[in-house]
JSON list of C-alpha atoms in Angstrom, two decimals:
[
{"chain": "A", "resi": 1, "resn": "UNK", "atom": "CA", "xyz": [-48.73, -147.60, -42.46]},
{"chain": "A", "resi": 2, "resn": "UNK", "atom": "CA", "xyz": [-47.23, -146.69, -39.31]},
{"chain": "A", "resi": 3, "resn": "UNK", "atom": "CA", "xyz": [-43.71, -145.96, -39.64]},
{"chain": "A", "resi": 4, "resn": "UNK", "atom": "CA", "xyz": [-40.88, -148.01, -37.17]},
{"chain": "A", "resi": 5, "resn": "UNK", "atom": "CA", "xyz": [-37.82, -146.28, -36.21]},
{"chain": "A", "resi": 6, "resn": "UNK", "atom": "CA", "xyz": [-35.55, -149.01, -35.81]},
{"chain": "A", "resi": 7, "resn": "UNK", "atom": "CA", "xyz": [-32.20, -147.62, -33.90]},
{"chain": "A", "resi": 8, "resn": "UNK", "atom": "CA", "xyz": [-29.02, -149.56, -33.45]},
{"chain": "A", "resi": 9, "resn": "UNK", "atom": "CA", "xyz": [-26.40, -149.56, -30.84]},
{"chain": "A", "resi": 10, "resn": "UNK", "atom": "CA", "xyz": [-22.74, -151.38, -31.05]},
{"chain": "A", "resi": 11, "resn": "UNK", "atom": "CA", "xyz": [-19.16, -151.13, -31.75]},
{"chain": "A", "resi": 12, "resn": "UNK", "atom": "CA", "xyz": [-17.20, -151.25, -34.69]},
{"chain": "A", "resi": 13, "resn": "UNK", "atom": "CA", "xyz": [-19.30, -154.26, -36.17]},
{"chain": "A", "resi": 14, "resn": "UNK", "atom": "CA", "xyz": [-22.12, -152.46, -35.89]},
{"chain": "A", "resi": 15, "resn": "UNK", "atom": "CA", "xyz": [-20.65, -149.37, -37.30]},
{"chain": "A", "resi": 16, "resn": "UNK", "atom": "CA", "xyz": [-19.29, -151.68, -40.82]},
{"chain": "A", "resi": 17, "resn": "UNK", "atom": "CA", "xyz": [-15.62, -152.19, -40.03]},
{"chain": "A", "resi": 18, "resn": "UNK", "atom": "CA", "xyz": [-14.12, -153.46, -43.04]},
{"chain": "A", "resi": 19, "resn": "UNK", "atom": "CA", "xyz": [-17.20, -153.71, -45.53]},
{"chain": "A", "resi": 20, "resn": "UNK", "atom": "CA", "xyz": [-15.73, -151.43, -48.44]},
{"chain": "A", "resi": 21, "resn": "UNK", "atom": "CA", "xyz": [-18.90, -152.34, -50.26]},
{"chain": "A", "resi": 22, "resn": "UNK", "atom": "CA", "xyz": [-22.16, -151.51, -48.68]},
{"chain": "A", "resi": 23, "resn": "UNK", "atom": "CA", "xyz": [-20.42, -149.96, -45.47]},
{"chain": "A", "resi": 24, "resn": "UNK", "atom": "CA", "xyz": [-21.63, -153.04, -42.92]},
{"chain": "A", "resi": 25, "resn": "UNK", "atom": "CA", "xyz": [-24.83, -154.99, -42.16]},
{"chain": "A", "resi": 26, "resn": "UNK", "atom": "CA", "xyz": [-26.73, -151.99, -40.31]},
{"chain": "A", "resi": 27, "resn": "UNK", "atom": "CA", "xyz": [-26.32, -149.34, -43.69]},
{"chain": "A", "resi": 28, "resn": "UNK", "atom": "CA", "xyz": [-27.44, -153.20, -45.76]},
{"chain": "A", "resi": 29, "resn": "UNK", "atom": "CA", "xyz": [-30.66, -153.43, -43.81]},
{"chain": "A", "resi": 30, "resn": "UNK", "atom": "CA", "xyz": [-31.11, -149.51, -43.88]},
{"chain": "A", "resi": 31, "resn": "UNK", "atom": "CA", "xyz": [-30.64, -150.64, -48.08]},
{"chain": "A", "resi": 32, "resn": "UNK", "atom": "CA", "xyz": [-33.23, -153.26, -48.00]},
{"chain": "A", "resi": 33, "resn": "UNK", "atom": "CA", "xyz": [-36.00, -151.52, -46.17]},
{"chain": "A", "resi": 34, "resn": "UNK", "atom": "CA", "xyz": [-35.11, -147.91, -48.47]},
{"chain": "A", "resi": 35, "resn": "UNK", "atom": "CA", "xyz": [-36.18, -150.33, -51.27]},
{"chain": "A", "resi": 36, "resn": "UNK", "atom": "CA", "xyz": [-39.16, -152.68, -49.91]},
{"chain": "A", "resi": 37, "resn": "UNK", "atom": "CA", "xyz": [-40.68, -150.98, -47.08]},
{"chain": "A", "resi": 38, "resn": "UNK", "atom": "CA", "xyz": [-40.01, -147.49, -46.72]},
{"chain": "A", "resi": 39, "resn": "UNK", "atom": "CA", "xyz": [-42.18, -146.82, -43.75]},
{"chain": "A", "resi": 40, "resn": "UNK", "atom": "CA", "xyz": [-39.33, -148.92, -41.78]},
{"chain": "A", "resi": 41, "resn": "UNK", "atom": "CA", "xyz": [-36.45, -146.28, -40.67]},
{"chain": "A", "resi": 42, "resn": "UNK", "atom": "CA", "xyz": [-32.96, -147.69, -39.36]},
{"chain": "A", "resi": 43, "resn": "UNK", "atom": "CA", "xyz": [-30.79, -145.42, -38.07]},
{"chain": "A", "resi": 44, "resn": "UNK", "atom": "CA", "xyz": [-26.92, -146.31, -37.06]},
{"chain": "A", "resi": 45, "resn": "UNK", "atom": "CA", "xyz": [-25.78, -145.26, -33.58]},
{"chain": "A", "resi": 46, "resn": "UNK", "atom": "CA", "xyz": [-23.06, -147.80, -33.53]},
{"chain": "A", "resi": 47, "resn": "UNK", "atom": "CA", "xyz": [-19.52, -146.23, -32.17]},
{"chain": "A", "resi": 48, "resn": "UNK", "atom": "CA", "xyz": [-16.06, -148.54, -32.62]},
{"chain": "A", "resi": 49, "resn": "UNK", "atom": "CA", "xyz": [-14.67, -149.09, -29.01]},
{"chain": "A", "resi": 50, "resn": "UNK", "atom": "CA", "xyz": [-17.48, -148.52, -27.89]},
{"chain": "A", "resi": 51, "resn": "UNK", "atom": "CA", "xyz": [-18.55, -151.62, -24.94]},
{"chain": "A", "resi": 52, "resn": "UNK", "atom": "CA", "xyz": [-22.17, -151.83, -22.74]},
{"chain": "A", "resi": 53, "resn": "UNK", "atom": "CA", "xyz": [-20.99, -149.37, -20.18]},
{"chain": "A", "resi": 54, "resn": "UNK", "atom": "CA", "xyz": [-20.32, -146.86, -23.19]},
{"chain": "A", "resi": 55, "resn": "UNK", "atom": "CA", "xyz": [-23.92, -147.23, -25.08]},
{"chain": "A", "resi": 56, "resn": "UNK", "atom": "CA", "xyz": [-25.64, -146.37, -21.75]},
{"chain": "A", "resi": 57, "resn": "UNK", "atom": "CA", "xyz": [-23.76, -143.10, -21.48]},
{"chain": "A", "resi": 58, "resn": "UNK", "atom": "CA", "xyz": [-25.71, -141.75, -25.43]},
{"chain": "A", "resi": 59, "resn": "UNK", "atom": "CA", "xyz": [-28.22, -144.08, -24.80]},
{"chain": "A", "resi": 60, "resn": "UNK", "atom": "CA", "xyz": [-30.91, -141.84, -23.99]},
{"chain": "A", "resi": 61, "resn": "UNK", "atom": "CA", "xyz": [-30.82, -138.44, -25.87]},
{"chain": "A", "resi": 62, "resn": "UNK", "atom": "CA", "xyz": [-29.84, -140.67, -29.14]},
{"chain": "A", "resi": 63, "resn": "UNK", "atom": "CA", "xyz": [-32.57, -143.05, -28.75]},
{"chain": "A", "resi": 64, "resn": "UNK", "atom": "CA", "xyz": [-35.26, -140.90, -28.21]},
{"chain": "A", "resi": 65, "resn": "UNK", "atom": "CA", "xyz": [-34.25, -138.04, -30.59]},
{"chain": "A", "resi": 66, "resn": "UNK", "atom": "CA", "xyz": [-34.49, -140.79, -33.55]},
{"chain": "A", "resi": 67, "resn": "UNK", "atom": "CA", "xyz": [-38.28, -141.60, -32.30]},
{"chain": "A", "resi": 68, "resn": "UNK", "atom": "CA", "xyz": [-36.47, -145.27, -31.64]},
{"chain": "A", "resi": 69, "resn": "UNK", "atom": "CA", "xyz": [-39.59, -148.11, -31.45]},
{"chain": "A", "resi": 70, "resn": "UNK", "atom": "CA", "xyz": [-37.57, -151.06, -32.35]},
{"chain": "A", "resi": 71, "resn": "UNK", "atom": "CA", "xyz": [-33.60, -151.03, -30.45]},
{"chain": "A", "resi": 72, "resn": "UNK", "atom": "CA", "xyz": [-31.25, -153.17, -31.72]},
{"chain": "A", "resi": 73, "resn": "UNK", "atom": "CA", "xyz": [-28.30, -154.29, -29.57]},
{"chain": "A", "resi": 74, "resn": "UNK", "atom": "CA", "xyz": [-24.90, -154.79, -31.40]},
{"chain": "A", "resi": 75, "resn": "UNK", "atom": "CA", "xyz": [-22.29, -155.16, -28.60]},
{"chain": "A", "resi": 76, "resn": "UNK", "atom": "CA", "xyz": [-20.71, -156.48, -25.93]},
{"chain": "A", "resi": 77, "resn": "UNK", "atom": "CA", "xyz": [-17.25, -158.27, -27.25]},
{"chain": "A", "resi": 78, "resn": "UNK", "atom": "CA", "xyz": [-15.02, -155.32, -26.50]},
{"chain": "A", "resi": 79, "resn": "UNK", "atom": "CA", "xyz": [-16.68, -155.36, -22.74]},
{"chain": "A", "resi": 80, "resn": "UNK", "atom": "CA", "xyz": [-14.50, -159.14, -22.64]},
{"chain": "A", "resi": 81, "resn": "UNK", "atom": "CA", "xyz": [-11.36, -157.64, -24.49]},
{"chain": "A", "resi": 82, "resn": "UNK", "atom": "CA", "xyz": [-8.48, -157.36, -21.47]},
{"chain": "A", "resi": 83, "resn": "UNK", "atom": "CA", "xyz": [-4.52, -155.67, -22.41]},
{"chain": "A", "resi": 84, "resn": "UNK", "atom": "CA", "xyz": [-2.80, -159.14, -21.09]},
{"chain": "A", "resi": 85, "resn": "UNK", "atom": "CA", "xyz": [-3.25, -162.47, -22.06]},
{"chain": "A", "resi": 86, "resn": "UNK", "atom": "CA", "xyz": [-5.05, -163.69, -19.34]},
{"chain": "A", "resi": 87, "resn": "UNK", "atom": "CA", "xyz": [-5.77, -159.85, -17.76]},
{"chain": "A", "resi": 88, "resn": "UNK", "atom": "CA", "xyz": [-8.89, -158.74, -16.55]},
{"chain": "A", "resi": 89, "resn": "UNK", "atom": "CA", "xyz": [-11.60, -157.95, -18.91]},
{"chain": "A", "resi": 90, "resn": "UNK", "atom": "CA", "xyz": [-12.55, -154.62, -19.97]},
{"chain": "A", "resi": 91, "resn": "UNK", "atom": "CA", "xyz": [-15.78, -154.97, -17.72]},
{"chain": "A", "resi": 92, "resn": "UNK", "atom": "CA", "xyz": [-16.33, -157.53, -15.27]},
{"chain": "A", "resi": 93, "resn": "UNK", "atom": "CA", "xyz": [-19.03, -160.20, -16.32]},
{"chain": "A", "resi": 94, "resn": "UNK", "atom": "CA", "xyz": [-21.60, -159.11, -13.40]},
{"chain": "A", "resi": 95, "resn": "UNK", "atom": "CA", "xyz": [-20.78, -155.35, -14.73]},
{"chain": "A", "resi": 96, "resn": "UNK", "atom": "CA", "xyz": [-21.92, -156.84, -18.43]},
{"chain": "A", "resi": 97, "resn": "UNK", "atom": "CA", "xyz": [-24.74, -158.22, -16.97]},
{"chain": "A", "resi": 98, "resn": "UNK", "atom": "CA", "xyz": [-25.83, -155.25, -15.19]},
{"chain": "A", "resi": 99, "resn": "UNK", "atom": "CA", "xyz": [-25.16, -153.13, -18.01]},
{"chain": "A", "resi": 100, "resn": "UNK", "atom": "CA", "xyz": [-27.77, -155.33, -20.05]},
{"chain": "A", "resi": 101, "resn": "UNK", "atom": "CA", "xyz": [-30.54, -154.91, -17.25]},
{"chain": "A", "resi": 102, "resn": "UNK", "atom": "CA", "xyz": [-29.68, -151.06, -17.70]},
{"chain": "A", "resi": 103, "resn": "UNK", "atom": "CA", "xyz": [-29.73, -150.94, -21.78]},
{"chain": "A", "resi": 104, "resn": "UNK", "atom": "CA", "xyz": [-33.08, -153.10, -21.50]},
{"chain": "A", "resi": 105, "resn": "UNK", "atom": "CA", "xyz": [-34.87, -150.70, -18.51]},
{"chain": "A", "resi": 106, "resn": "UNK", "atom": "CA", "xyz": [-33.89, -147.52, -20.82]},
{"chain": "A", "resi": 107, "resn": "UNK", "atom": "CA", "xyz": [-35.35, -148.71, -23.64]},
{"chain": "A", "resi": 108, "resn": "UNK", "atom": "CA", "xyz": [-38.72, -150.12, -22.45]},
{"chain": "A", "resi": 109, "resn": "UNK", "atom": "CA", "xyz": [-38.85, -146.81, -20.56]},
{"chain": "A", "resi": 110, "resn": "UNK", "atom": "CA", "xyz": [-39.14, -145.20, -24.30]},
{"chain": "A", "resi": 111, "resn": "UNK", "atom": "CA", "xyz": [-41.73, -147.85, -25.02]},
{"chain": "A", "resi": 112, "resn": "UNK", "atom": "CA", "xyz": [-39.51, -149.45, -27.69]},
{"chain": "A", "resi": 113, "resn": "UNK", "atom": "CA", "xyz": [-38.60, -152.83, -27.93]},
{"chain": "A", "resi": 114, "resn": "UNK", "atom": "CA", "xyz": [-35.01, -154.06, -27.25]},
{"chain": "A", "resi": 115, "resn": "UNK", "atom": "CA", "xyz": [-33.55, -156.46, -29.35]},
{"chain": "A", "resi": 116, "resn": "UNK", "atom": "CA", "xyz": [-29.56, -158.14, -28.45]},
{"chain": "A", "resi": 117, "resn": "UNK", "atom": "CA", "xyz": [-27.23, -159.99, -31.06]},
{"chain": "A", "resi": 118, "resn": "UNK", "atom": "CA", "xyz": [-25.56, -162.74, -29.66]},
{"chain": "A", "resi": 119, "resn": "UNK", "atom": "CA", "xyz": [-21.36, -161.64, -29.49]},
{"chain": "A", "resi": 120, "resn": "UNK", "atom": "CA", "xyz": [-19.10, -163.12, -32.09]},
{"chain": "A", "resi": 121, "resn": "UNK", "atom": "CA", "xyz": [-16.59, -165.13, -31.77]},
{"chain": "A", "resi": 122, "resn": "UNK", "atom": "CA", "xyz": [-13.06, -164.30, -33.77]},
{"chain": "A", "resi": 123, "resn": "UNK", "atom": "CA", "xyz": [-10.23, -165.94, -34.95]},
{"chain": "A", "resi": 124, "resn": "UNK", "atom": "CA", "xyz": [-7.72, -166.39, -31.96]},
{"chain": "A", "resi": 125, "resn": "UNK", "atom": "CA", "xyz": [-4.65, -166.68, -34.83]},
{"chain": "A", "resi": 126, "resn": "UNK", "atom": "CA", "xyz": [-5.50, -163.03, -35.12]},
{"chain": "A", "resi": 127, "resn": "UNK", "atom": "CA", "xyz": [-7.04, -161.89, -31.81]},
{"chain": "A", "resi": 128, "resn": "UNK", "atom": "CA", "xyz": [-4.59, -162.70, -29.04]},
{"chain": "A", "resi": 129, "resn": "UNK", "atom": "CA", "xyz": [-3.48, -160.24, -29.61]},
{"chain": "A", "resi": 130, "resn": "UNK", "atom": "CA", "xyz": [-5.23, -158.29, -32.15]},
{"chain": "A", "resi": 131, "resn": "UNK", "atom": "CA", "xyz": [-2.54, -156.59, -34.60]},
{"chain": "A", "resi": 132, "resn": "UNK", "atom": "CA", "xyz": [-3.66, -152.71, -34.07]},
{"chain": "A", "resi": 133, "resn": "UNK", "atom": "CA", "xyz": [-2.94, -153.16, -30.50]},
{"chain": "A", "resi": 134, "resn": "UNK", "atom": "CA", "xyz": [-2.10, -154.83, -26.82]},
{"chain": "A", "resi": 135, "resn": "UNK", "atom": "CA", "xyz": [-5.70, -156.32, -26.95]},
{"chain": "A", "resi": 136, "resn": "UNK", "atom": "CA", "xyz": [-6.90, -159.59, -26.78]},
{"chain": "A", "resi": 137, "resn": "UNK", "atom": "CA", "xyz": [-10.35, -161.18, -26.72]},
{"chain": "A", "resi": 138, "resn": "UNK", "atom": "CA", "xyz": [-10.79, -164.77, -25.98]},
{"chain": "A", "resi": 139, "resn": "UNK", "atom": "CA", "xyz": [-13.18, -166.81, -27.81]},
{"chain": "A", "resi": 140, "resn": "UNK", "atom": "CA", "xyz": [-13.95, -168.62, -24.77]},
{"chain": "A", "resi": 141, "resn": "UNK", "atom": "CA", "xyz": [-14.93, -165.31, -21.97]},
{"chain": "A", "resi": 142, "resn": "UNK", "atom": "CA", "xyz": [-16.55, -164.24, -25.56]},
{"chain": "A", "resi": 143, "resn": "UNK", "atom": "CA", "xyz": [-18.81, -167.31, -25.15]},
{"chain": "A", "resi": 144, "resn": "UNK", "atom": "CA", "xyz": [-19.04, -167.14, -21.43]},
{"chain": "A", "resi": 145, "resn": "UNK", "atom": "CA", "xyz": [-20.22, -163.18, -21.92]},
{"chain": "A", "resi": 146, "resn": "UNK", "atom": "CA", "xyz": [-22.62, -164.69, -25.30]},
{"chain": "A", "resi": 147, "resn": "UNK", "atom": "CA", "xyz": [-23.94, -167.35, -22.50]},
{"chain": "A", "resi": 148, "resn": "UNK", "atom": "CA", "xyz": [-24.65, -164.38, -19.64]},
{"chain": "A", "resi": 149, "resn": "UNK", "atom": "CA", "xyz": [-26.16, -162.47, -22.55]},
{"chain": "A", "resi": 150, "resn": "UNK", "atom": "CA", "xyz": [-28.17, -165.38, -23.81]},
{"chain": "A", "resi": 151, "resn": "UNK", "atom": "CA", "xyz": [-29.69, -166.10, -20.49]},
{"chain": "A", "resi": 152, "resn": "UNK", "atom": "CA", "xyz": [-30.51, -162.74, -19.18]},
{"chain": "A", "resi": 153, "resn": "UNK", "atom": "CA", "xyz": [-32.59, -162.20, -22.39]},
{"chain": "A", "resi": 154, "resn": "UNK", "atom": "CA", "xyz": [-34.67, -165.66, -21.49]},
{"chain": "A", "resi": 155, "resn": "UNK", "atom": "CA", "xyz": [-35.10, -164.29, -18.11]},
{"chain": "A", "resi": 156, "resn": "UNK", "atom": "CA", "xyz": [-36.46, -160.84, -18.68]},
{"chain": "A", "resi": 157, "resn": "UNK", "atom": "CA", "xyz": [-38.19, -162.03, -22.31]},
{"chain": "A", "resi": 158, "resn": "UNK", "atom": "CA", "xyz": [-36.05, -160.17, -24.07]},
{"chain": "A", "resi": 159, "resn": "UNK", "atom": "CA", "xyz": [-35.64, -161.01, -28.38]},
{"chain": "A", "resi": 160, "resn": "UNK", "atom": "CA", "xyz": [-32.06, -162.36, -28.30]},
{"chain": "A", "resi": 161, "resn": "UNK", "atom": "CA", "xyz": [-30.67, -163.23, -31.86]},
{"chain": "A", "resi": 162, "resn": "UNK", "atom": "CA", "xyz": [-27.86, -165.83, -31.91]},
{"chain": "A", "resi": 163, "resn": "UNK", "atom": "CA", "xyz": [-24.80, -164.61, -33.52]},
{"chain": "A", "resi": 164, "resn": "UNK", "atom": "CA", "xyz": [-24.92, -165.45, -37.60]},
{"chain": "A", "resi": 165, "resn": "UNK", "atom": "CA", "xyz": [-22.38, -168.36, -38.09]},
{"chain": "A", "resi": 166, "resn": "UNK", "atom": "CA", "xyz": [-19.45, -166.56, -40.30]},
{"chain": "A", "resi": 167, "resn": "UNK", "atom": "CA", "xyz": [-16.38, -168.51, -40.70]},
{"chain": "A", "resi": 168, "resn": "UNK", "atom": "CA", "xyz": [-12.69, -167.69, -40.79]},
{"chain": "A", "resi": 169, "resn": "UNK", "atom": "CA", "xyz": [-12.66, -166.05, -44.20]},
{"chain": "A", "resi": 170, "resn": "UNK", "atom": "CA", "xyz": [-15.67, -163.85, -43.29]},
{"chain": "A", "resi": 171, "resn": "UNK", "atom": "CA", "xyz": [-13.10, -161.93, -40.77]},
{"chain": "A", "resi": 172, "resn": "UNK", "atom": "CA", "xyz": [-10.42, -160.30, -42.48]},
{"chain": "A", "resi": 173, "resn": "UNK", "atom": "CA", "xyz": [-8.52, -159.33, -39.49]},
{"chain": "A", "resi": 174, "resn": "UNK", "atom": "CA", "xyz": [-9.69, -162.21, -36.84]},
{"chain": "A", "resi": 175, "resn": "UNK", "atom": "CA", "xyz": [-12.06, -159.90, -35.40]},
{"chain": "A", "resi": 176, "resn": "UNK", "atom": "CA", "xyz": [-14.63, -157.27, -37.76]},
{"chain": "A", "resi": 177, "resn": "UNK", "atom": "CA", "xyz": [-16.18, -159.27, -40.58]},
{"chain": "A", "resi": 178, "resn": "UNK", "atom": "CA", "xyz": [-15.29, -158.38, -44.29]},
{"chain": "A", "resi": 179, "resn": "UNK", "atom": "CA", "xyz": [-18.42, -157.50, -46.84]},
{"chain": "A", "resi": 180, "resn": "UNK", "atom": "CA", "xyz": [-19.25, -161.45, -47.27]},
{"chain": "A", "resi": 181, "resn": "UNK", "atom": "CA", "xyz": [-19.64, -161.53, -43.34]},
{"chain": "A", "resi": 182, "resn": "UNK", "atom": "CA", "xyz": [-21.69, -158.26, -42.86]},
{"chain": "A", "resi": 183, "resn": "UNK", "atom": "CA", "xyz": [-23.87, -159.58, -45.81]},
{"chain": "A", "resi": 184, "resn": "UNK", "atom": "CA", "xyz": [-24.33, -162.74, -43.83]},
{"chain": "A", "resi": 185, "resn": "UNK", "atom": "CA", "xyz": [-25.04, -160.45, -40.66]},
{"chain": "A", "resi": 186, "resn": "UNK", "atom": "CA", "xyz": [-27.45, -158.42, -42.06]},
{"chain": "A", "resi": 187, "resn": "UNK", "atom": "CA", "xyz": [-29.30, -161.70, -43.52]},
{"chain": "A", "resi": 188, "resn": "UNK", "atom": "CA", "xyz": [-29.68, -163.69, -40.26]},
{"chain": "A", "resi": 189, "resn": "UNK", "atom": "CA", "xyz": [-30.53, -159.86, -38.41]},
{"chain": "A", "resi": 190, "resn": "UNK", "atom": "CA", "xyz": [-33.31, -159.53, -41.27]},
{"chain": "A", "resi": 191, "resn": "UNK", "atom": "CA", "xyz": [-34.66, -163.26, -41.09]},
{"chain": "A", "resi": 192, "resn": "UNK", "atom": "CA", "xyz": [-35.33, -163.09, -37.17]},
{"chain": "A", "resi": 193, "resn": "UNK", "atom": "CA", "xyz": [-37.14, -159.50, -37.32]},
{"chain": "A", "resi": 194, "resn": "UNK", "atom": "CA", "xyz": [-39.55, -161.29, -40.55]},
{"chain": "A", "resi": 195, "resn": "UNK", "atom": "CA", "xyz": [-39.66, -164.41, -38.73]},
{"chain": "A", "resi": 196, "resn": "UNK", "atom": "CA", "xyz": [-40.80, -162.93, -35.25]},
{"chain": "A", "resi": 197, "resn": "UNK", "atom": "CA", "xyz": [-43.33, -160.31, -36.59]},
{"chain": "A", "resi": 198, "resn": "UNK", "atom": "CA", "xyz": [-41.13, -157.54, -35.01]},
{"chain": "A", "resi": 199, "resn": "UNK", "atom": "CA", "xyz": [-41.28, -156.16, -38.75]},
{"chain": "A", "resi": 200, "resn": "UNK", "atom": "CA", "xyz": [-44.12, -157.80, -41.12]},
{"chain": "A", "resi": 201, "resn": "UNK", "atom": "CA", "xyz": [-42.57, -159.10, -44.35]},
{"chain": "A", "resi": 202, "resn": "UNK", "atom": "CA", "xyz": [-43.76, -156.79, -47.47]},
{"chain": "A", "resi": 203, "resn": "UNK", "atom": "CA", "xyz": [-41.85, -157.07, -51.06]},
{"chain": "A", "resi": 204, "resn": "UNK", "atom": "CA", "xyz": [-39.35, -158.65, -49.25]}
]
């Protein structure tokens, strides 16, 4: 069987902030296919800070030195995060936008197949501001940024996967999601590669 490397790019969810059990939904799914399909590869590329404008700076050399066929998209929210209540955003909505074009161009240029997560929204008790830092991120330029995502994915046919529903006791901190919210995570990530061939469902 022909083997899929599937690589994935985000921030500190993607990297498994605050899963002390299984070390966040990515290393799960790496879990699940090391015991049902072993000729499915993930590989972790996820960096915390890290927004758009960041992934498309290791993009490349990480991307293709992991063989990459299937790309997974994991960020975005700390492109919306701003040092002021109501201060600019870390990058500018057309910036995200433009970023997304980029990420999507680089990746069909490796003749893999992008694939974006919708961005998660937090708990605004805990996220304005956050309590490691001066840094807040509104749920609602987190769902204007989700909506911009969303509907540049329809446009250039690109697999978006809506963020998995996780509620306030899935986020520890108001922001990174705890081991019951990575579980969920990894679930809902796993369901829409079965459920849209991307990956065909064996021992699963």
């Amino acid at each position: 069987m022909e083997t899929t490397y599937l690589t994935v790019f985000g921030d500190s969810i993607g990297w498994g902030a605050w899963d002390r059990d299984k070390g966040g939904w990515v290393n799960r799914l790496r879990l699940f296919f090391d015991n049902t399909n072993p000729s499915v590869e993930v590989y972790n590329c996820s960096i915390d800070g890290d927004t758009t404008a960041d992934v498309i700076k290791h993009f490349t050399v990480e991307a293709r030195s992991r063989l990459s066929t299937v790309v997974v998209f994991d960020v975005g929210v700390n492109d919306t995060l701003s040092t002021t209540l109501r201060g600019k955003p870390k990058v500018s909505l057309p910036a995200f936008i433009k970023n997304i074009e980029t990420l999507t161009a680089k990746t069909r240029n490796l003749d893999a197949l992008p694939i974006f997560i919708g961005l998660m929204k937090g708990d605004e008790r805990k996220t304005l501001p956050v309590s490691w830092g001066s840094y807040y991120y509104s749920n609602k330029r987190i769902q204007h940024y989700d909506e911009a995502l969303k509907e540049t994915c329809r446009v250039r046919r690109i697999h978006y996967i809506k963020a998995a529903s996780l509620t306030t006791r899935d986020l520890d901190d108001g922001l990174h999601p705890n081991a019951r919210g990575h579980e969920k995570i990894f679930q809902h990530v796993k369901h829409h590669l079965f459920e849209n061939n991307v990956i065909k469902l064996r021992n699963a």
